[in-house]
Coordinates of C-alpha atoms and ligand atoms in Angstrom, one line a residue:
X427 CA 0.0 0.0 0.0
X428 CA 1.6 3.6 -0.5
X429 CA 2.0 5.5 2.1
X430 CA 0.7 9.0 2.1
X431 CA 3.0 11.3 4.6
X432 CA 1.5 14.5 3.4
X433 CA -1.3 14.9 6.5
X434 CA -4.4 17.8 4.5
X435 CA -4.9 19.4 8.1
X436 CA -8.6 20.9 7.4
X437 CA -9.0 24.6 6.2
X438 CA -9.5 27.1 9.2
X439 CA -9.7 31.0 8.5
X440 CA -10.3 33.4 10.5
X441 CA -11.3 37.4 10.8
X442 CA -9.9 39.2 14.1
X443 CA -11.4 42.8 14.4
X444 CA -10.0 45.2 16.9
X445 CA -13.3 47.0 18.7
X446 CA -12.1 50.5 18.2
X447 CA -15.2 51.2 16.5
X448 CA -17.9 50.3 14.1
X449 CA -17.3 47.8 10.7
X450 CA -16.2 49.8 7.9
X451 CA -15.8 48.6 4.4
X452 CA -12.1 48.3 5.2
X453 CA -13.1 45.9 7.7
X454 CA -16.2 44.4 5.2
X455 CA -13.4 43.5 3.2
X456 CA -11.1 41.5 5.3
X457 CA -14.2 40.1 6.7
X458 CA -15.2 39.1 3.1
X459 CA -12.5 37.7 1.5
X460 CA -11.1 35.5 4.6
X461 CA -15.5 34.4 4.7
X462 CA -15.3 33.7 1.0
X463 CA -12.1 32.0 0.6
X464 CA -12.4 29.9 3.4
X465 CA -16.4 28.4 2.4
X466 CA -15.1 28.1 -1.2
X467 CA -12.7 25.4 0.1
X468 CA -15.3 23.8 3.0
X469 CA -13.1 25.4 5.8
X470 CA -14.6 26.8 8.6
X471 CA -14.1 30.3 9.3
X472 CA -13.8 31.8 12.8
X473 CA -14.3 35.3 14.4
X474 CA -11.8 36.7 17.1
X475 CA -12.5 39.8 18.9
X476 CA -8.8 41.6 19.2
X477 CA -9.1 43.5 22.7
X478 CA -5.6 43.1 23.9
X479 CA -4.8 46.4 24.4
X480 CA -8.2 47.1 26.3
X481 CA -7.0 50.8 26.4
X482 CA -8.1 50.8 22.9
X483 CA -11.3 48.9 23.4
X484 CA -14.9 50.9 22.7
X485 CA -17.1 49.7 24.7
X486 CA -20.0 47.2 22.6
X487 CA -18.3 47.9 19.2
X488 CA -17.5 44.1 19.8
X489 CA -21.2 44.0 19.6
X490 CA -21.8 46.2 17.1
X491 CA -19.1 44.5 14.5
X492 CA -20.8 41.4 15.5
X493 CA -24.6 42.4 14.4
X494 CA -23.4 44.2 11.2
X495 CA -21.5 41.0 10.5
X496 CA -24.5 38.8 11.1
X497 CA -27.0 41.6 8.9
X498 CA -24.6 41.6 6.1
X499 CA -25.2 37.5 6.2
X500 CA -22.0 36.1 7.6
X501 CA -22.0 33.0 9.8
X502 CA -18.9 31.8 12.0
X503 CA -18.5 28.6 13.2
X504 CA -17.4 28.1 16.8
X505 CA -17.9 30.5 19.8
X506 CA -16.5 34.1 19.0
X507 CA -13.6 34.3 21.2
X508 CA -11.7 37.3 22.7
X509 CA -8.0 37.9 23.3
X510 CA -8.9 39.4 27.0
X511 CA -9.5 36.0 27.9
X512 CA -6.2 34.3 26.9
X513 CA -4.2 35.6 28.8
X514 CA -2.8 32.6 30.1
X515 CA -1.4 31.6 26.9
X516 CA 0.1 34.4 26.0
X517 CA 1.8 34.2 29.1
X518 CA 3.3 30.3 28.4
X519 CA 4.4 31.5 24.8
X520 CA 6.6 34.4 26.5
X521 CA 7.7 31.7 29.1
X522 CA 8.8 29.8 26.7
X523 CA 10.7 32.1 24.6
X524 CA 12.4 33.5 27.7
X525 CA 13.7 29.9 28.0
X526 CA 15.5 30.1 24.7
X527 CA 17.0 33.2 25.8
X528 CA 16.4 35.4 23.2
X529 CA 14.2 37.8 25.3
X530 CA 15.5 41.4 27.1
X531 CA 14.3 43.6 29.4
X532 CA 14.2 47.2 27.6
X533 CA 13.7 50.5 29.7
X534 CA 14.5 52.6 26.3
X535 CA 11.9 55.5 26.3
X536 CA 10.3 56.6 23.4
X537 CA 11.8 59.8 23.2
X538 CA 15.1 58.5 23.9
X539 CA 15.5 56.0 20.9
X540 CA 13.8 58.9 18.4
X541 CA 17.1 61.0 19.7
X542 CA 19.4 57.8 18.8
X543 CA 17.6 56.9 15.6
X544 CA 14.9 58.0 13.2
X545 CA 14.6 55.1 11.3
X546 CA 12.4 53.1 14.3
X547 CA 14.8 50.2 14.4
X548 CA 15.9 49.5 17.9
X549 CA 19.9 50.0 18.4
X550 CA 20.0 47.2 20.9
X551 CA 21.2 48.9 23.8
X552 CA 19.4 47.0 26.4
X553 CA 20.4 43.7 24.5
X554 CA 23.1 42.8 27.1
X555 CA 20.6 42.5 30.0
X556 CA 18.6 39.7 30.7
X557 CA 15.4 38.9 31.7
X558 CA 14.5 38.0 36.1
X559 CA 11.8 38.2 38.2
X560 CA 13.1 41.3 39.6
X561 CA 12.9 43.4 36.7
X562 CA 11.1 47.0 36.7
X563 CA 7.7 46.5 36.0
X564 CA 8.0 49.4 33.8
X565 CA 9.9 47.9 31.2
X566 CA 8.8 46.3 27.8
X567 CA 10.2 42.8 26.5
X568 CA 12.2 42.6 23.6
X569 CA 13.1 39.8 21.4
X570 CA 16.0 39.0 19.9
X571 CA 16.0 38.7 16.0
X572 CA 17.8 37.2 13.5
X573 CA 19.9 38.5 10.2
X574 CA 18.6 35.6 8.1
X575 CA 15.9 36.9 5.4
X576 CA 12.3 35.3 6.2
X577 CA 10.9 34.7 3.0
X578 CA 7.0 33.3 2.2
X579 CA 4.6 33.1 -0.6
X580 CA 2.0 35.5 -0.3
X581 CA -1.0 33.9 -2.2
X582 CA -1.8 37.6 -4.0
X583 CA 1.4 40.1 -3.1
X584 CA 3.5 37.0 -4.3
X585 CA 6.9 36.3 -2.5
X586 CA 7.5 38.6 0.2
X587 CA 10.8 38.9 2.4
X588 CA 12.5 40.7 4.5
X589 CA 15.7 40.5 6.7
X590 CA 14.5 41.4 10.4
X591 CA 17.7 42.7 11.8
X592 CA 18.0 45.2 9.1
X593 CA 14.5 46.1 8.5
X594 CA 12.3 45.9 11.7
X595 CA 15.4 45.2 14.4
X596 CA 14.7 43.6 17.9
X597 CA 10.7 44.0 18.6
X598 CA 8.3 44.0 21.5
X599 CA 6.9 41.4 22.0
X600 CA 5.5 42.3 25.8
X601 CA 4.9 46.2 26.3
X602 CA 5.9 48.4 29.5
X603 CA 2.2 49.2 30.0
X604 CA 2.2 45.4 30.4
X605 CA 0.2 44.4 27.5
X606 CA 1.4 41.5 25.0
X607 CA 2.0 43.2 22.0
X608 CA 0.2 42.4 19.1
X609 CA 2.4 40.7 16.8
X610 CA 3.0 37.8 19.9
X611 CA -0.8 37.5 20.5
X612 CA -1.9 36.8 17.0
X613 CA 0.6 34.1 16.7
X614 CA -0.1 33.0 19.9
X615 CA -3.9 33.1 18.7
X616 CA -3.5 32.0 15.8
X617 CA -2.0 28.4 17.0
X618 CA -4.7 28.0 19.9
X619 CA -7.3 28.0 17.3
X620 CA -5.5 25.8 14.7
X621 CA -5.9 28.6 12.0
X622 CA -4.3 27.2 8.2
X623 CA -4.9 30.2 6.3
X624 CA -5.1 34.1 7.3
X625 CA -6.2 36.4 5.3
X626 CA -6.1 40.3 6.3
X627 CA -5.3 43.6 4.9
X628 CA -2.1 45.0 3.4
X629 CA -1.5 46.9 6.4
X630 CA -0.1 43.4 7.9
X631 CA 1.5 42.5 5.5
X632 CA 5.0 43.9 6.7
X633 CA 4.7 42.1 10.3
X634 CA 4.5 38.9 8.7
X635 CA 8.0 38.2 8.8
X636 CA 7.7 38.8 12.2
X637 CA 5.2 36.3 12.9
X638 CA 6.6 33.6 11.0
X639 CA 10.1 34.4 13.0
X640 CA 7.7 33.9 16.3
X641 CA 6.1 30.6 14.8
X642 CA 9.5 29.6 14.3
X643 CA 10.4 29.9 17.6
X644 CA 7.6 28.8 19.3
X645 CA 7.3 25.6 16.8
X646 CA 4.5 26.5 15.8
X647 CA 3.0 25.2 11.9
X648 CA 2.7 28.5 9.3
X649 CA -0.2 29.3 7.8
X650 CA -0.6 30.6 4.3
X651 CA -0.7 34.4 4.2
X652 CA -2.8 36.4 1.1
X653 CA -3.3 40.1 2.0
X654 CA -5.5 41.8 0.4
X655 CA -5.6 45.6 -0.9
X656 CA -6.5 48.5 1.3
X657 CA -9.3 50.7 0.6
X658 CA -8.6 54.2 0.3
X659 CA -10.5 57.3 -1.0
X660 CA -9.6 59.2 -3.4
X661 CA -7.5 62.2 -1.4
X662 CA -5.6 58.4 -0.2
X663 CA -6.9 58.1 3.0
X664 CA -7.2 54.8 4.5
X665 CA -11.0 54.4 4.6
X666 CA -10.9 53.6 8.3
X667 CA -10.0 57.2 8.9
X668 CA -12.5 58.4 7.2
X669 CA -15.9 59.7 9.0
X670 CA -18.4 58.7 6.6
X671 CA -17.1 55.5 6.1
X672 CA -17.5 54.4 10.0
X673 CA -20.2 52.2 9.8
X674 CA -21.5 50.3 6.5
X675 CA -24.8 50.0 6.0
X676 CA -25.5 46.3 5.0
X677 CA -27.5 46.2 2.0
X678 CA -26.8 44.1 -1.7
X679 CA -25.1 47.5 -3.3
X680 CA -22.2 47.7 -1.0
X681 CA -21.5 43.6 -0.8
X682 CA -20.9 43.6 -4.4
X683 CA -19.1 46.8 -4.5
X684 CA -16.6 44.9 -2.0
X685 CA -16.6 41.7 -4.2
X686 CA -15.8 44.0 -7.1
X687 CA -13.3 45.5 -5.3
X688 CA -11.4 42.1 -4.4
X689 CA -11.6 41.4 -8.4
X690 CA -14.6 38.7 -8.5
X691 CA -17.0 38.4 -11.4
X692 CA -20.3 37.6 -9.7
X693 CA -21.5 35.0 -12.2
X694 CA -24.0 35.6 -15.2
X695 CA -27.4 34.9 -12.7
X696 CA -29.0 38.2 -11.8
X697 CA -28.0 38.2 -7.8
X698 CA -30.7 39.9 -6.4
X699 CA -30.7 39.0 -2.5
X700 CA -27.9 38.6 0.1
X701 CA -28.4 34.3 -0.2
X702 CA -27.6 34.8 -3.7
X703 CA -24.8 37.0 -3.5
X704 CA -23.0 34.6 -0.7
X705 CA -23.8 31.5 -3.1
X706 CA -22.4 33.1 -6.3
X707 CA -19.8 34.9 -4.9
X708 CA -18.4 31.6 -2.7
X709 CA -18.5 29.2 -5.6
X710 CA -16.9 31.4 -8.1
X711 CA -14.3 32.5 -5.4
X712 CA -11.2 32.6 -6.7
X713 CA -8.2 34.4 -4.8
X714 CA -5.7 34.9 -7.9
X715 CA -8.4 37.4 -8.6
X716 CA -7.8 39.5 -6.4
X717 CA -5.9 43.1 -7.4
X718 CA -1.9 42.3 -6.6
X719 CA -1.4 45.8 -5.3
X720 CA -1.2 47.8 -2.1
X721 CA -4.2 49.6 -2.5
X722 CA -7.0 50.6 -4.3
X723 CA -9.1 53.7 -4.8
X724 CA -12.9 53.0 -3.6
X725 CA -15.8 55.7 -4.7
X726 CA -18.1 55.3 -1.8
X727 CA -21.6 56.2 -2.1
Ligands
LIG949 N1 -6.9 42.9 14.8 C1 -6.1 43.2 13.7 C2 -6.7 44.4 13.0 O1 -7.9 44.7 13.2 C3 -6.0 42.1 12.7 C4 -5.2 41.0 13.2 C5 -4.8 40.0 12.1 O2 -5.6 39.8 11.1 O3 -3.7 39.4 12.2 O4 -6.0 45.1 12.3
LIG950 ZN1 16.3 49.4 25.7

């Protein structure tokens, strides 16, 4: 009999708003095309509400996000789960990378390191100290990093690299107002909930690398990346700084302005309700579709 050694572990996406505020189409968009791509391959598709830094956190936008998600016609498998309450693992991840010894305290300022450097790569001055019980609770963690390039396919942008020592330096990976940072949460996150495939704005594409390093580390399995174009209007804004594109209202017009946007044809049928836009759009879902580019100018009505 031939042996098969190639184990398909089952497709699991995921979409991880932060609830700093209402769904905008940015948002719609992420939403969208992680929803799509993940039913067009019978995966299951998750919802993570990213309240880490809960000094960010408006109060029910978790709620909001959630109803506009449901109106526009999403459904997520599995109970919506929130960073605030996993604490606990992200606190075994940075015990274990203090164990590899890769981790420093740093009690660099802000306004210090912009005097050393403008370029926002650490110098590595606190790199000689190490990390003990005893350290000021004011300081942030930092992680060591590597001059090796990380290099991945991204499944639209297209091979991506980037050498961290040169182009990001040592990171945070635990803050001195004693939050995890984001870039260790979402790989600690990511793992818990067995995620294969992510796929999120261009804005995250460039802590990638990062992530992967932290995967690495942390043997943790990588998922596939695909990042999709920003919205911006036409004066380049990022939509999501744009007043009148705070909330969207979830109605057949602006779903298939979005699935324009991400490059799918919706079939020849007529769609004419939100079932049939969700049927069409998931079987004819196709990802090499979608604009290779960093962002796109949207004309929102
Ligand atoms: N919560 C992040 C955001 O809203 C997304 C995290 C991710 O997709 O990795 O920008
Ligand atoms: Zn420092």
């Amino acid at each position: 009999m031939k042996k098969n050694n190639s184990i398909q572990k089952p497709y699991r996406g995921r979409f991880a708003p932060s609830p700093s505020g209402e769904l905008h189409f940015g948002s719609l968009l992420a939403a969208m095309a992680s929803y799509a791509d993940a039913r067009h391959h019978n995966g299951s598709w998750l919802l993570r509400i990213d309240d880490i830094d809960q000094a960010r956190v408006v109060k029910h936008s978790d709620q909001h996000i959630l109803n506009t998600l449901e109106q526009c016609g999403f459904e997520w498998d599995e109970k919506v789960s929130y960073q605030s309450q996993c604490i606990h693992h992200y606190q075994s991840a940075l015990e274990k990378l203090n164990q590899a010894k890769l981790n420093y305290p740093c009690t660099c300022s802000r306004k210090q390191l912009k005097a050393l450097s403008d370029s926002g790569i650490y110098p590595g001055l606190c790199r000689h100290k190490i990390v003990r019980d005893s350290d000021d609770k004011n300081s942030a963690i930092r992680i060591k990093v590597s001059s090796e390039h990380i290099s991945f396919i991204d499944q639209i942008q297209q091979s991506y690299r980037q050498k961290l020592s040169q182009d990001v330096g040592d990171f945070i990976i635990y803050r001195r107002d004693n939050v995890f940072s984001y870039q260790l949460s979402v790989v600690v996150d990511d793992f818990q909930s067995a995620i294969t495939h992510i796929v999120r704005g261009y804005d995250l594409l460039d802590s990638t690398p990062r992530q992967i390093y932290l995967q690495q580390l942390l043997s943790y399995p990588q998922p596939q990346y695909a990042h999709i174009p920003l919205a911006v209007s036409e004066k380049n804004l990022k939509l999501s700084k744009l007043s009148q594109a705070k909330k969207i209202n979830c109605n057949l017009n602006t779903l298939v302005l979005a699935a324009h946007f991400l490059g799918q044809e919706m079939g020849q049928n007529e769609v004419d309700n939100i079932d049939d836009f969700w049927q069409n759009l998931i079987s004819n879902w196709e990802i090499n579709r979608v604009p290779r580019m960093e962002k796109q100018v949207i004309i929102y009505p």
